[in-house]
Amino acid sequence: MIDAHIHLDQYSDTELDKCIPEWQAARVGAVIAVSMNLASAHRTLELKKRYPDFVYAAIGYHPEQPFPHPAEIEEIFSLIKQEKEKLCAIGEVGLPYYSPHAGAWAEAYGELLGQFAALAAETDLPLVLHAVHDKAEPALEIILAQGVCKAHFHWLKAPDDVIDRIIRCGYYISLTPEVCYRKRDQRLALRVPLSGLLLETDGPWPHSGPFTGKRTTPLFLRDSIATVAALRGLAFAEVAASSTRATQKLYGIPEACSYM
């Protein structure tokens, strides 16, 4: 199993030192660790250095926060170019939706996403996208205009026609543990081909349903796999294998890190 999207930098060192061996013992082979901003990127790179065969690092700037100072943008772009060989992706990037200032920031974030997309095309790194509801289609248009070949729409919530366009473009879509208890996500689990379906936790973001009050960790992946398998009438092992293969293919993860 591979957690296709987690904010590993938001877990303490003490927690990670204790939990990563437990996650590995439970057959979590790797995680895609995304970044929020420059400080987050540096910590994610530190975690990559500490756990080189488990952590696959991505650098970006999350759009649901105040628009960054130009100096921070410049440093993030420089860091991506400098550390390219240590990265599996650029992200998390995208367009704001939930922020109360989303409207005011929309144009600036659209331009920034275009810059990240151009860099992704230039470096041949996958792009990890936060683009939900009515922001999914504009984000799709931006990355297509920049010639992005590899993209991951994480925790996607979007109209069916937009979902279908994303699938036709060959981009990837991921489900969180919400698939275990939310009908919208269960419909998405049936709509996306297994070859393009990833599973993530978005930890440490808290989830509801059977996960209420629990610390989000990659161990939740087993519940998501079991739910998708039941929805699609497949064996647990088949869904575990397909989601692992898809994540490996997108992010260039060796098979040695994929035990299920």
Tab-separated table of C-alpha atoms in Angstrom:
chain	number	residue	atom	x	y	z
A	1	MET	CA	0.000	0.000	0.000
A	2	ILE	CA	1.094	3.568	-0.687
A	3	ASP	CA	-0.465	6.683	0.831
A	4	ALA	CA	-0.720	8.905	-2.243
A	5	HIS	CA	-1.090	12.185	-0.330
A	6	ILE	CA	-0.112	13.020	3.244
A	7	HIS	CA	1.212	16.093	5.078
A	8	LEU	CA	3.934	14.162	6.854
A	9	ASP	CA	5.657	17.350	8.001
A	10	GLN	CA	2.702	18.013	10.323
A	11	TYR	CA	3.485	14.927	12.415
A	12	SER	CA	6.077	15.330	15.159
A	13	ASP	CA	9.465	13.631	14.988
A	14	THR	CA	8.569	11.603	18.063
A	15	GLU	CA	5.356	10.409	16.455
A	16	LEU	CA	7.055	9.517	13.182
A	17	ASP	CA	9.916	7.651	14.832
A	18	LYS	CA	7.337	5.525	16.629
A	19	CYS	CA	4.749	5.195	13.876
A	20	ILE	CA	6.662	4.708	10.641
A	21	PRO	CA	7.946	1.262	11.699
A	22	GLU	CA	4.371	0.387	12.703
A	23	TRP	CA	3.040	1.568	9.339
A	24	GLN	CA	5.689	-0.430	7.520
A	25	ALA	CA	4.889	-3.514	9.586
A	26	ALA	CA	1.270	-3.070	8.465
A	27	ARG	CA	2.500	-3.153	4.841
A	28	VAL	CA	2.469	0.556	4.048
A	29	GLY	CA	5.396	0.688	1.650
A	30	ALA	CA	5.703	4.426	1.018
A	31	VAL	CA	4.010	7.817	1.322
A	32	ILE	CA	3.805	10.821	-0.987
A	33	ALA	CA	4.663	13.691	1.361
A	34	VAL	CA	3.399	17.030	0.035
A	35	SER	CA	4.336	20.520	1.197
A	36	MET	CA	2.304	23.575	2.213
A	37	ASN	CA	4.886	26.365	1.842
A	38	LEU	CA	8.631	27.015	2.006
A	39	ALA	CA	9.085	25.991	5.653
A	40	SER	CA	7.006	22.879	5.043
A	41	ALA	CA	9.107	22.062	1.982
A	42	HIS	CA	12.340	22.184	3.966
A	43	ARG	CA	10.906	19.893	6.646
A	44	THR	CA	9.609	17.486	4.022
A	45	LEU	CA	13.074	17.311	2.486
A	46	GLU	CA	14.511	16.594	5.941
A	47	LEU	CA	12.042	13.725	6.327
A	48	LYS	CA	13.018	12.422	2.894
A	49	LYS	CA	16.643	12.391	4.043
A	50	ARG	CA	15.721	10.605	7.284
A	51	TYR	CA	13.458	7.992	5.670
A	52	PRO	CA	14.770	7.810	2.075
A	53	ASP	CA	13.032	4.576	1.097
A	54	PHE	CA	9.695	5.461	2.670
A	55	VAL	CA	9.165	9.188	2.040
A	56	TYR	CA	8.661	10.508	-1.485
A	57	ALA	CA	8.770	14.293	-1.345
A	58	ALA	CA	6.817	16.977	-3.191
A	59	ILE	CA	7.330	20.743	-2.949
A	60	GLY	CA	4.657	23.363	-3.599
A	61	TYR	CA	2.456	26.056	-2.068
A	62	HIS	CA	-1.044	25.184	-0.851
A	63	PRO	CA	-3.664	27.629	-2.190
A	64	GLU	CA	-5.919	27.760	0.887
A	65	GLN	CA	-3.624	30.238	2.658
A	66	PRO	CA	-2.614	33.878	2.124
A	67	PHE	CA	-0.964	34.463	-1.224
A	68	PRO	CA	2.803	34.139	-0.817
A	69	HIS	CA	5.308	36.979	-0.949
A	70	PRO	CA	7.210	37.045	-4.261
A	71	ALA	CA	10.425	36.181	-2.411
A	72	GLU	CA	8.883	32.977	-1.057
A	73	ILE	CA	7.620	32.013	-4.504
A	74	GLU	CA	11.092	32.554	-5.929
A	75	GLU	CA	12.679	30.436	-3.197
A	76	ILE	CA	10.184	27.609	-3.700
A	77	PHE	CA	10.836	27.517	-7.439
A	78	SER	CA	14.584	27.613	-6.869
A	79	LEU	CA	14.308	24.792	-4.338
A	80	ILE	CA	12.338	22.625	-6.766
A	81	LYS	CA	15.003	23.076	-9.434
A	82	GLN	CA	17.835	22.553	-6.954
A	83	GLU	CA	16.352	19.417	-5.353
A	84	LYS	CA	14.672	17.961	-8.439
A	85	GLU	CA	16.416	14.601	-8.147
A	86	LYS	CA	15.081	14.169	-4.597
A	87	LEU	CA	11.494	14.992	-5.565
A	88	CYS	CA	8.710	12.810	-6.887
A	89	ALA	CA	6.365	15.735	-7.659
A	90	ILE	CA	5.472	19.416	-7.402
A	91	GLY	CA	2.715	20.011	-4.873
A	92	GLU	CA	0.507	20.683	-3.250
A	93	VAL	CA	-0.605	23.474	-5.576
A	94	GLY	CA	-3.891	24.614	-7.060
A	95	LEU	CA	-6.751	27.075	-6.705
A	96	PRO	CA	-8.433	28.288	-3.489
A	97	TYR	CA	-12.029	27.282	-2.781
A	98	TYR	CA	-12.606	27.048	0.977
A	99	SER	CA	-10.761	30.192	2.053
A	100	PRO	CA	-12.958	33.245	2.731
A	101	HIS	CA	-10.528	35.162	0.514
A	102	ALA	CA	-10.712	32.699	-2.379
A	103	GLY	CA	-12.385	35.213	-4.680
A	104	ALA	CA	-9.848	37.939	-4.021
A	105	TRP	CA	-6.942	35.554	-4.561
A	106	ALA	CA	-8.363	33.716	-7.565
A	107	GLU	CA	-6.502	35.570	-10.312
A	108	ALA	CA	-3.156	35.543	-8.520
A	109	TYR	CA	-3.420	31.847	-7.695
A	110	GLY	CA	-4.422	31.100	-11.267
A	111	GLU	CA	-1.234	32.757	-12.487
A	112	LEU	CA	0.831	30.934	-9.851
A	113	LEU	CA	-0.681	27.588	-10.827
A	114	GLY	CA	0.272	28.324	-14.423
A	115	GLN	CA	3.861	28.904	-13.306
A	116	PHE	CA	3.928	25.677	-11.298
A	117	ALA	CA	2.399	23.824	-14.247
A	118	ALA	CA	5.031	25.204	-16.619
A	119	LEU	CA	7.757	24.068	-14.223
A	120	ALA	CA	6.157	20.628	-13.959
A	121	ALA	CA	6.184	20.326	-17.741
A	122	GLU	CA	9.792	21.546	-17.881
A	123	THR	CA	11.045	19.163	-15.190
A	124	ASP	CA	8.756	16.249	-16.111
A	125	LEU	CA	7.569	16.081	-12.500
A	126	PRO	CA	3.945	15.182	-11.692
A	127	LEU	CA	1.728	17.993	-10.411
A	128	VAL	CA	-0.272	17.419	-7.197
A	129	LEU	CA	-3.467	19.460	-7.374
A	130	HIS	CA	-5.859	20.942	-4.844
A	131	ALA	CA	-8.731	21.917	-7.145
A	132	VAL	CA	-12.258	21.124	-6.016
A	133	HIS	CA	-15.860	21.817	-7.020
A	134	ASP	CA	-15.994	24.747	-9.463
A	135	LYS	CA	-12.201	25.168	-9.306
A	136	ALA	CA	-11.473	21.752	-10.807
A	137	GLU	CA	-12.254	22.721	-14.396
A	138	PRO	CA	-10.251	26.002	-14.388
A	139	ALA	CA	-7.303	24.123	-12.903
A	140	LEU	CA	-7.632	21.484	-15.607
A	141	GLU	CA	-7.601	24.161	-18.315
A	142	ILE	CA	-4.494	25.777	-16.816
A	143	ILE	CA	-2.455	22.590	-16.679
A	144	LEU	CA	-3.534	21.526	-20.161
A	145	ALA	CA	-2.472	24.918	-21.528
A	146	GLN	CA	0.980	24.390	-20.031
A	147	GLY	CA	1.367	20.905	-21.454
A	148	VAL	CA	1.363	19.009	-18.155
A	149	CYS	CA	1.517	15.284	-18.873
A	150	LYS	CA	1.312	13.927	-15.312
A	151	ALA	CA	-1.129	15.243	-12.719
A	152	HIS	CA	-2.918	14.032	-9.602
A	153	PHE	CA	-6.231	15.634	-8.593
A	154	HIS	CA	-6.186	14.801	-4.897
A	155	TRP	CA	-9.414	14.359	-2.884
A	156	LEU	CA	-11.370	15.385	-5.956
A	157	LYS	CA	-14.865	16.778	-5.684
A	158	ALA	CA	-16.165	17.905	-9.082
A	159	PRO	CA	-19.081	17.630	-11.535
A	160	ASP	CA	-19.262	14.366	-13.467
A	161	ASP	CA	-18.394	15.967	-16.807
A	162	VAL	CA	-15.218	17.474	-15.344
A	163	ILE	CA	-14.283	14.161	-13.723
A	164	ASP	CA	-14.700	12.470	-17.092
A	165	ARG	CA	-12.466	15.066	-18.788
A	166	ILE	CA	-9.764	14.535	-16.173
A	167	ILE	CA	-9.945	10.784	-16.795
A	168	ARG	CA	-9.795	11.215	-20.583
A	169	CYS	CA	-6.693	13.386	-20.193
A	170	GLY	CA	-4.962	10.501	-18.460
A	171	TYR	CA	-4.622	12.276	-15.129
A	172	TYR	CA	-5.014	10.536	-11.780
A	173	ILE	CA	-7.689	10.956	-9.100
A	174	SER	CA	-7.499	9.933	-5.451
A	175	LEU	CA	-9.953	9.023	-2.724
A	176	THR	CA	-9.567	9.674	0.996
A	177	PRO	CA	-11.079	7.623	3.845
A	178	GLU	CA	-14.307	9.557	3.169
A	179	VAL	CA	-15.031	6.795	0.660
A	180	CYS	CA	-15.857	4.595	3.659
A	181	TYR	CA	-18.847	6.697	4.662
A	182	ARG	CA	-19.714	9.317	2.037
A	183	LYS	CA	-21.908	8.551	-0.984
A	184	ARG	CA	-20.267	11.199	-3.177
A	185	ASP	CA	-16.878	9.538	-2.801
A	186	GLN	CA	-18.370	6.087	-3.300
A	187	ARG	CA	-19.823	7.217	-6.633
A	188	LEU	CA	-16.392	8.534	-7.587
A	189	ALA	CA	-14.847	5.179	-6.647
A	190	LEU	CA	-17.070	3.555	-9.259
A	191	ARG	CA	-16.511	6.221	-11.924
A	192	VAL	CA	-12.714	6.319	-12.041
A	193	PRO	CA	-10.939	3.425	-13.800
A	194	LEU	CA	-8.798	1.397	-11.415
A	195	SER	CA	-5.735	2.231	-13.508
A	196	GLY	CA	-6.126	5.905	-12.602
A	197	LEU	CA	-7.378	5.579	-9.023
A	198	LEU	CA	-5.083	6.379	-6.086
A	199	LEU	CA	-5.788	6.126	-2.360
A	200	GLU	CA	-4.679	8.705	0.180
A	201	THR	CA	-5.359	9.849	3.729
A	202	ASP	CA	-4.504	13.586	3.533
A	203	GLY	CA	-3.275	13.045	7.089
A	204	PRO	CA	-3.271	14.430	9.631
A	205	TRP	CA	-6.572	15.920	8.412
A	206	PRO	CA	-9.292	14.358	10.612
A	207	HIS	CA	-12.029	12.240	9.073
A	208	SER	CA	-15.544	11.452	10.265
A	209	GLY	CA	-17.663	8.300	10.186
A	210	PRO	CA	-15.764	5.313	11.616
A	211	PHE	CA	-12.653	7.489	11.998
A	212	THR	CA	-14.201	10.095	14.295
A	213	GLY	CA	-11.799	11.020	17.068
A	214	LYS	CA	-8.945	8.990	15.597
A	215	ARG	CA	-5.565	10.333	14.512
A	216	THR	CA	-5.359	10.042	10.731
A	217	THR	CA	-2.531	7.772	9.580
A	218	PRO	CA	-1.744	5.633	6.523
A	219	LEU	CA	-3.237	2.685	8.400
A	220	PHE	CA	-6.634	4.014	7.246
A	221	LEU	CA	-5.722	2.867	3.725
A	222	ARG	CA	-6.883	-0.663	4.524
A	223	ASP	CA	-10.392	0.592	5.260
A	224	SER	CA	-10.478	2.529	1.991
A	225	ILE	CA	-9.234	-0.466	0.018
A	226	ALA	CA	-11.829	-2.734	1.615
A	227	THR	CA	-14.603	-0.255	0.808
A	228	VAL	CA	-13.565	0.213	-2.829
A	229	ALA	CA	-13.260	-3.553	-3.214
A	230	ALA	CA	-16.774	-4.076	-1.839
A	231	LEU	CA	-18.227	-1.330	-4.045
A	232	ARG	CA	-16.671	-2.768	-7.186
A	233	GLY	CA	-17.143	-6.431	-6.336
A	234	LEU	CA	-13.411	-7.093	-6.308
A	235	ALA	CA	-10.987	-8.772	-3.956
A	236	PHE	CA	-9.128	-6.642	-1.424
A	237	ALA	CA	-5.804	-7.735	-2.944
A	238	GLU	CA	-6.840	-6.619	-6.429
A	239	VAL	CA	-7.686	-3.076	-5.308
A	240	ALA	CA	-4.578	-2.887	-3.128
A	241	ALA	CA	-2.440	-3.957	-6.065
A	242	SER	CA	-4.080	-1.636	-8.599
A	243	SER	CA	-3.871	1.479	-6.418
A	244	THR	CA	-0.269	0.667	-5.559
A	245	ARG	CA	0.687	0.158	-9.207
A	246	ALA	CA	-1.004	3.395	-10.230
A	247	THR	CA	0.838	5.361	-7.538
A	248	GLN	CA	4.134	3.737	-8.505
A	249	LYS	CA	3.601	4.568	-12.154
A	250	LEU	CA	2.740	8.223	-11.546
A	251	TYR	CA	5.415	8.962	-8.961
A	252	GLY	CA	8.210	6.645	-10.061
A	253	ILE	CA	8.256	4.519	-6.916
A	254	PRO	CA	10.220	1.241	-7.045
A	255	GLU	CA	8.356	-2.027	-6.654
A	256	ALA	CA	10.408	-2.778	-3.543
A	257	CYS	CA	8.400	-0.088	-1.737
A	258	SER	CA	5.018	-1.483	-2.699
A	259	TYR	CA	4.379	-4.412	-0.393
A	260	MET	CA	0.656	-4.787	0.141
